[in-house]
Amino acid sequence: MPSLFEPLELGTLELPNRIVMAPLTRSRAGREAVPNDLMATYYAQRASAGLIISEATGISREGLGWPDAPGLWNNAQVEGWKVVTGAVHKAGGRIVAQLWHMGRLVHPDLGRGQPISSSATTAPDFARTYEGKKPYVEAHAASKSEIRRIIGDYVCAARKAIAAGFDGVQIHGANGYLVDQFLRDSANFRTDEYGGSIENRLRFMSEVLEAVGDAIGMERVGIRFSPNIYSQGVEDSDPIPLFAALAARLEELKVPWIELREAHRPTSAGAIPTAPVSPAMRPLYSGKILLNSDYDGPSARERMAEGIADGISFGRPFISNPDLVHRVAVGAPLSPGDESTFYSGDAAGYVDYPPLDEAAAA
Ligand SMILES: Cc1cc2nc3c(=O)[nH]c(=O)nc-3n(C[C@H](O)[C@H](O)[C@H](O)COP(=O)(O)O)c2cc1C
């Protein structure tokens, strides 16, 4: 079995190691959703990751409902991201953009009018807005022409990602956002060719992948899922057949890599995992599989040894350990992160976690 420190090819990407930085929303881009120098510093500090997957990035104003998260629908955002990708490349790293449409999880205060989803549903719990938490509002079911328009928005954002210097994109298919709202039977109640059977529920994801692959080359495209947890009101009554069929579809589409947030214990948001789907997906999919959730160095090595994962992605450990790769290599302890600054908007708790050498000298 390959070790975490062997190179890995993900389509056109050549990773020097298999420790990947998972996408992490950090809310530092301001109301205009434009990346800035502070974000460039943060990502460059983490450039020793085999690959950085950017924080979720809105493909359109309609699709972005998280305060101060970045976007990729206008030229100012492209210019802002160029600074980030340039800093990461200069530091020797690689970075892909996670492309995000939040669907029914966009509150009208942030998006554009009534939110849109696969079906007319309302997400549970509360949306973050600039005026604090507010209940979600009911989404309307996307018409077929709206589906075509949204797929066009993914394509525009993917092209802009390449123009901004990203090494590729990852479609956000996880955590109860729009792609997941089409995939799962707890959120998709459509009776047309986008709902009902597994084949139909895979259609929106497939069309997004095909269109983005046609635009920038499928060898530069990956996708993320969260198959075995309830997330923001979205889950599936029978995830294993769904994700087995999905694996076969990704094989047909020649998607080179996927990332699974496949929890093996209750998540930070309290979701209790069901059975993992990666054992059912592995024989049907010859692309690379990154596994995520709750790993540290030793447990990541154990997971790699089981032969399903080609790499491991780490989320929270990268927040507080910019030199995570080095720490895993030497078996150094990991610093804990401060949750109160995860989304707090400024430099504190963002770019001030020291690497090991500085921490030891302090
Ligand atoms: C602060 C924070 C922000 C996150 N933002 C995103 C995101 O933008 N996109 C995404 O797919 N997952 C996001 N996640 C989920 C993480 O990528 C990851 O799946 C989760 O933290 C579990 O992995 P870990 O145990 O290594 O942290 C976020 C998690 C945290 C804690």
XYZ file of C-alpha atoms and ligand atoms in Angstrom:
393
model
C 0.000 0.000 0.000
C 1.286 3.509 -0.793
C 2.317 5.650 2.149
C 1.092 9.175 2.851
C 4.459 10.430 1.606
C 4.394 8.924 -1.864
C 3.402 11.099 -4.849
C -0.133 10.883 -6.225
C -1.623 11.806 -9.605
C -5.136 13.254 -9.633
C -5.801 13.853 -13.340
C -3.345 16.596 -14.339
C -2.362 17.252 -10.721
C 0.883 15.793 -9.409
C 0.880 15.735 -5.645
C 4.213 15.250 -3.848
C 2.394 13.671 -0.877
C -1.077 12.333 -0.081
C -1.976 14.708 2.745
C -4.658 16.984 1.278
C -6.136 20.111 2.817
C -9.930 19.670 2.895
C -12.144 22.618 1.912
C -12.648 24.986 4.848
C -14.944 28.000 4.807
C -13.251 30.762 6.813
C -15.374 33.856 6.043
C -12.558 36.303 5.324
C -13.578 37.557 1.840
C -15.937 40.378 2.888
C -19.429 41.198 1.630
C -18.338 41.515 -1.992
C -16.994 37.928 -1.864
C -13.589 39.023 -3.189
C -10.458 37.135 -2.020
C -7.685 39.281 -0.551
C -4.051 39.350 0.587
C -4.889 37.920 4.015
C -6.360 34.858 2.333
C -3.244 34.578 0.147
C -1.074 34.509 3.275
C -3.271 31.838 4.890
C -3.242 29.524 1.877
C 0.487 30.023 1.171
C 1.251 29.022 4.782
C -0.393 25.662 4.015
C 1.293 25.079 0.609
C 3.169 21.966 1.779
C -0.128 20.062 1.560
C -0.113 17.588 -1.336
C -3.101 19.602 -2.584
C -5.139 22.476 -1.175
C -8.875 22.346 -1.871
C -10.116 25.923 -1.485
C -12.916 26.922 0.815
C -16.338 26.599 -0.820
C -16.651 29.353 -3.430
C -19.960 30.634 -4.784
C -20.590 30.163 -8.502
C -23.199 32.956 -8.481
C -24.793 35.496 -6.144
C -27.886 33.262 -6.170
C -25.864 30.293 -4.962
C -23.835 31.938 -2.185
C -25.494 32.267 1.205
C -22.592 32.277 3.654
C -21.484 35.645 5.055
C -18.045 36.758 3.849
C -17.402 33.619 1.783
C -15.696 34.157 -1.593
C -17.142 33.850 -5.091
C -16.073 33.219 -8.671
C -18.613 35.016 -10.832
C -16.956 38.398 -11.544
C -13.598 39.781 -12.594
C -12.770 41.349 -9.218
C -13.020 37.864 -7.707
C -10.777 36.441 -10.447
C -8.188 39.139 -9.723
C -8.408 38.439 -5.975
C -7.993 34.700 -6.494
C -4.963 35.315 -8.760
C -3.150 36.714 -5.736
C -4.065 33.598 -3.724
C -3.129 31.038 -6.377
C 0.074 32.970 -7.180
C 1.117 32.907 -3.517
C 0.392 29.172 -3.231
C 2.340 28.365 -6.400
C 5.248 30.556 -5.322
C 5.358 28.602 -2.064
C 5.498 25.346 -4.078
C 1.880 24.267 -3.659
C -1.143 23.271 -5.735
C -4.726 24.526 -5.267
C -8.139 23.698 -6.749
C -11.337 25.739 -6.329
C -14.325 24.156 -4.626
C -17.360 25.285 -6.674
C -20.472 25.840 -4.575
C -24.185 26.399 -5.070
C -25.944 26.241 -1.720
C -29.450 25.758 -3.168
C -32.137 26.020 -0.479
C -29.502 26.982 2.129
C -29.187 30.508 0.658
C -31.163 32.979 2.766
C -32.775 35.772 0.652
C -30.825 38.363 2.699
C -27.664 37.099 0.986
C -28.812 35.537 -2.263
C -31.231 36.736 -4.849
C -34.933 36.343 -3.994
C -36.433 32.988 -3.118
C -33.817 30.225 -2.945
C -33.798 27.408 -5.470
C -33.553 23.647 -4.968
C -34.482 20.360 -6.580
C -37.918 20.586 -4.919
C -39.999 23.071 -2.951
C -38.614 22.371 0.522
C -37.346 24.323 3.516
C -34.049 23.466 5.204
C -34.215 22.849 8.953
C -32.524 25.082 11.526
C -31.139 28.537 10.884
C -29.177 30.400 8.219
C -26.216 32.625 9.114
C -26.900 36.159 7.858
C -25.216 39.506 8.454
C -27.956 40.182 11.027
C -27.451 36.915 12.915
C -29.276 33.613 12.546
C -32.622 33.513 10.730
C -34.920 30.616 9.806
C -34.470 29.287 6.273
C -37.219 30.114 3.777
C -38.910 27.721 1.387
C -37.058 27.103 -1.876
C -38.793 26.791 -5.225
C -38.200 23.775 -7.450
C -35.808 24.562 -10.283
C -37.448 24.570 -13.727
C -35.579 22.817 -16.536
C -34.463 26.151 -17.960
C -33.187 27.168 -14.495
C -31.270 23.881 -14.301
C -29.635 24.678 -17.650
C -28.807 28.192 -16.450
C -27.252 26.895 -13.193
C -25.143 24.384 -15.131
C -23.999 27.359 -17.207
C -23.055 29.151 -13.970
C -20.882 26.159 -12.953
C -19.171 26.313 -16.349
C -18.530 30.080 -16.084
C -17.120 29.662 -12.579
C -14.888 26.759 -13.686
C -13.521 28.845 -16.564
C -12.933 31.740 -14.183
C -11.155 29.364 -11.768
C -8.690 28.430 -14.505
C -8.316 32.114 -15.496
C -7.571 32.857 -11.822
C -4.699 30.354 -11.815
C -6.330 27.407 -10.032
C -4.933 23.983 -10.961
C -8.450 22.573 -11.307
C -11.832 22.517 -9.595
C -13.748 20.365 -7.164
C -17.547 20.339 -7.492
C -19.115 20.589 -4.022
C -21.488 17.628 -3.971
C -21.483 17.247 -0.167
C -23.043 18.556 3.033
C -26.638 19.114 1.922
C -25.954 21.786 -0.729
C -27.536 21.919 -4.207
C -25.917 18.839 -5.808
C -26.746 16.847 -2.649
C -30.306 18.249 -2.737
C -30.704 16.543 -6.122
C -28.937 13.302 -5.125
C -30.829 12.366 -1.975
C -34.351 11.125 -1.528
C -34.897 13.210 1.638
C -34.712 16.442 -0.417
C -35.561 15.515 -4.020
C -39.285 14.904 -4.627
C -39.309 15.647 -8.352
C -41.384 13.528 -10.682
C -39.510 14.445 -13.894
C -36.212 12.998 -15.177
C -34.272 14.748 -12.348
C -36.061 12.916 -9.503
C -37.373 9.546 -8.346
C -35.069 6.725 -9.442
C -31.352 6.693 -8.587
C -30.627 7.141 -12.293
C -32.712 10.324 -12.319
C -31.274 11.687 -9.070
C -27.765 11.315 -10.544
C -28.702 13.407 -13.601
C -28.050 16.916 -12.265
C -24.613 15.942 -10.901
C -23.766 14.167 -14.165
C -24.770 17.158 -16.288
C -22.730 19.537 -14.114
C -19.667 17.283 -14.365
C -20.044 16.790 -18.121
C -20.440 20.501 -18.804
C -17.532 21.508 -16.561
C -15.395 18.694 -18.001
C -16.168 19.864 -21.549
C -15.212 23.426 -20.599
C -11.901 22.893 -18.771
C -11.029 19.223 -19.391
C -12.298 16.402 -17.171
C -8.723 15.687 -16.093
C -8.915 18.930 -14.079
C -12.200 18.082 -12.293
C -12.903 16.357 -8.977
C -16.013 16.099 -6.787
C -16.759 15.779 -3.064
C -19.562 13.901 -1.287
C -20.660 13.283 2.300
C -22.362 9.920 1.748
C -23.007 8.564 5.219
C -24.130 11.495 7.348
C -27.287 13.565 7.707
C -26.241 17.070 6.741
C -28.391 20.208 6.876
C -31.594 18.219 6.431
C -30.265 16.028 3.634
C -29.714 12.282 3.823
C -30.675 9.175 1.894
C -32.891 6.274 2.903
C -30.456 3.860 1.218
C -27.009 5.402 0.579
C -25.105 2.286 -0.546
C -27.032 1.586 -3.798
C -27.059 5.330 -4.554
C -23.300 5.704 -4.130
C -22.525 2.444 -5.922
C -24.475 3.707 -8.962
C -22.777 7.067 -8.562
C -19.345 5.394 -8.607
C -20.221 3.632 -11.859
C -21.374 6.951 -13.342
C -18.132 8.707 -12.324
C -16.239 5.867 -13.985
C -18.187 6.431 -17.248
C -17.585 10.161 -17.056
C -13.859 9.571 -16.371
C -13.809 11.883 -13.357
C -10.229 11.427 -12.107
C -10.718 11.877 -8.360
C -13.283 12.127 -5.610
C -13.190 13.108 -1.949
C -15.532 11.415 0.506
C -16.344 12.991 3.840
C -17.051 9.538 5.161
C -17.465 9.934 8.867
C -16.538 7.079 11.169
C -17.746 8.769 14.322
C -20.290 11.518 15.100
C -19.309 14.700 13.251
C -18.505 18.119 14.689
C -22.096 19.053 13.763
C -23.442 16.060 15.715
C -24.455 13.881 12.725
C -24.314 10.138 13.431
C -22.748 8.221 10.534
C -24.379 5.272 8.781
C -22.378 2.465 7.124
C -19.454 3.645 4.974
C -20.008 3.538 1.208
C -16.381 3.530 0.047
C -16.062 -0.300 0.118
C -18.992 -0.501 -2.352
C -17.612 2.328 -4.516
C -13.993 1.149 -4.721
C -14.461 -1.812 -7.109
C -16.675 0.256 -9.440
C -14.452 3.327 -9.707
C -10.857 3.334 -10.938
C -10.186 7.021 -10.167
C -8.465 8.169 -6.990
C -10.366 8.279 -3.684
C -9.485 10.705 -0.904
C -11.078 9.968 2.457
C -11.853 12.574 5.089
C -13.065 13.156 8.585
C -11.452 12.918 11.958
C -8.017 11.669 10.959
C -4.698 12.388 12.610
C -1.325 11.072 11.453
C -1.527 7.550 12.943
C -5.180 6.928 12.013
C -4.549 8.241 8.476
C -1.684 5.749 8.063
C -3.919 2.910 9.302
C -6.670 3.934 6.875
C -4.237 4.011 3.932
C -3.110 0.504 4.835
C -6.670 -0.815 4.337
C -6.290 -0.218 0.584
C -9.372 1.891 -0.194
C -7.960 5.398 0.214
C -5.397 6.849 -2.202
C -4.964 9.838 0.096
C -6.411 11.440 3.222
C -7.804 14.947 3.501
C -7.625 16.869 6.762
C -9.883 19.779 7.647
C -9.618 21.153 11.168
C -6.014 19.976 11.680
C -4.943 22.292 8.824
C -6.585 25.290 10.509
C -4.264 25.155 13.504
C -1.267 23.326 11.970
C -0.132 25.110 8.795
C 2.812 22.663 8.633
C 0.604 19.599 9.116
C 2.589 17.552 6.575
C 5.812 18.077 8.508
C 4.141 17.290 11.828
C 2.689 14.034 10.500
C 6.077 13.121 9.004
C 7.934 13.555 12.309
C 5.095 12.391 14.558
C 4.847 15.778 16.290
C 1.738 16.621 18.313
C -1.013 18.593 16.580
C -2.062 21.989 17.962
C -5.761 22.368 18.761
C -7.743 25.036 16.885
C -9.878 27.775 18.393
C -13.441 27.261 17.128
C -14.462 30.788 18.077
C -12.265 32.132 15.252
C -13.254 29.634 12.536
C -15.556 32.205 10.874
C -14.607 35.370 12.781
C -13.453 37.399 9.787
C -9.976 38.724 10.616
C -6.342 37.685 11.025
C -6.694 36.319 14.577
C -7.023 32.530 14.535
C -6.379 32.567 10.787
C -2.752 33.316 9.905
C -1.235 33.304 13.408
C -0.908 29.557 14.123
C 2.871 29.034 14.175
C 4.663 26.162 12.453
C 6.419 23.685 14.731
C 9.868 25.310 14.692
C 8.520 28.702 15.714
C 6.202 27.135 18.286
C 9.165 25.301 19.831
C 11.310 28.464 19.868
C 8.572 30.566 21.495
C -14.598 25.670 9.822
C -15.038 24.624 8.843
C -15.353 24.998 7.546
C -15.715 24.030 6.595
N -15.972 24.420 5.315
C -16.221 23.503 4.356
C -16.359 23.892 2.997
O -16.213 25.061 2.632
N -16.618 22.915 2.094
C -16.758 21.594 2.453
O -16.991 20.743 1.592
N -16.598 21.196 3.746
C -16.317 22.120 4.689
N -16.103 21.717 5.983
C -15.979 20.286 6.289
C -14.491 19.891 6.260
O -13.970 19.935 4.944
C -14.269 18.464 6.799
O -15.079 17.586 6.062
C -14.624 18.346 8.273
O -13.989 19.367 9.038
C -14.205 16.966 8.830
O -12.823 16.755 8.611
P -11.752 16.934 9.814
O -12.163 15.985 10.902
O -10.424 16.594 9.212
O -11.866 18.371 10.270
C -15.783 22.665 6.958
C -15.499 22.303 8.283
C -15.116 23.252 9.208
C -14.765 22.814 10.614
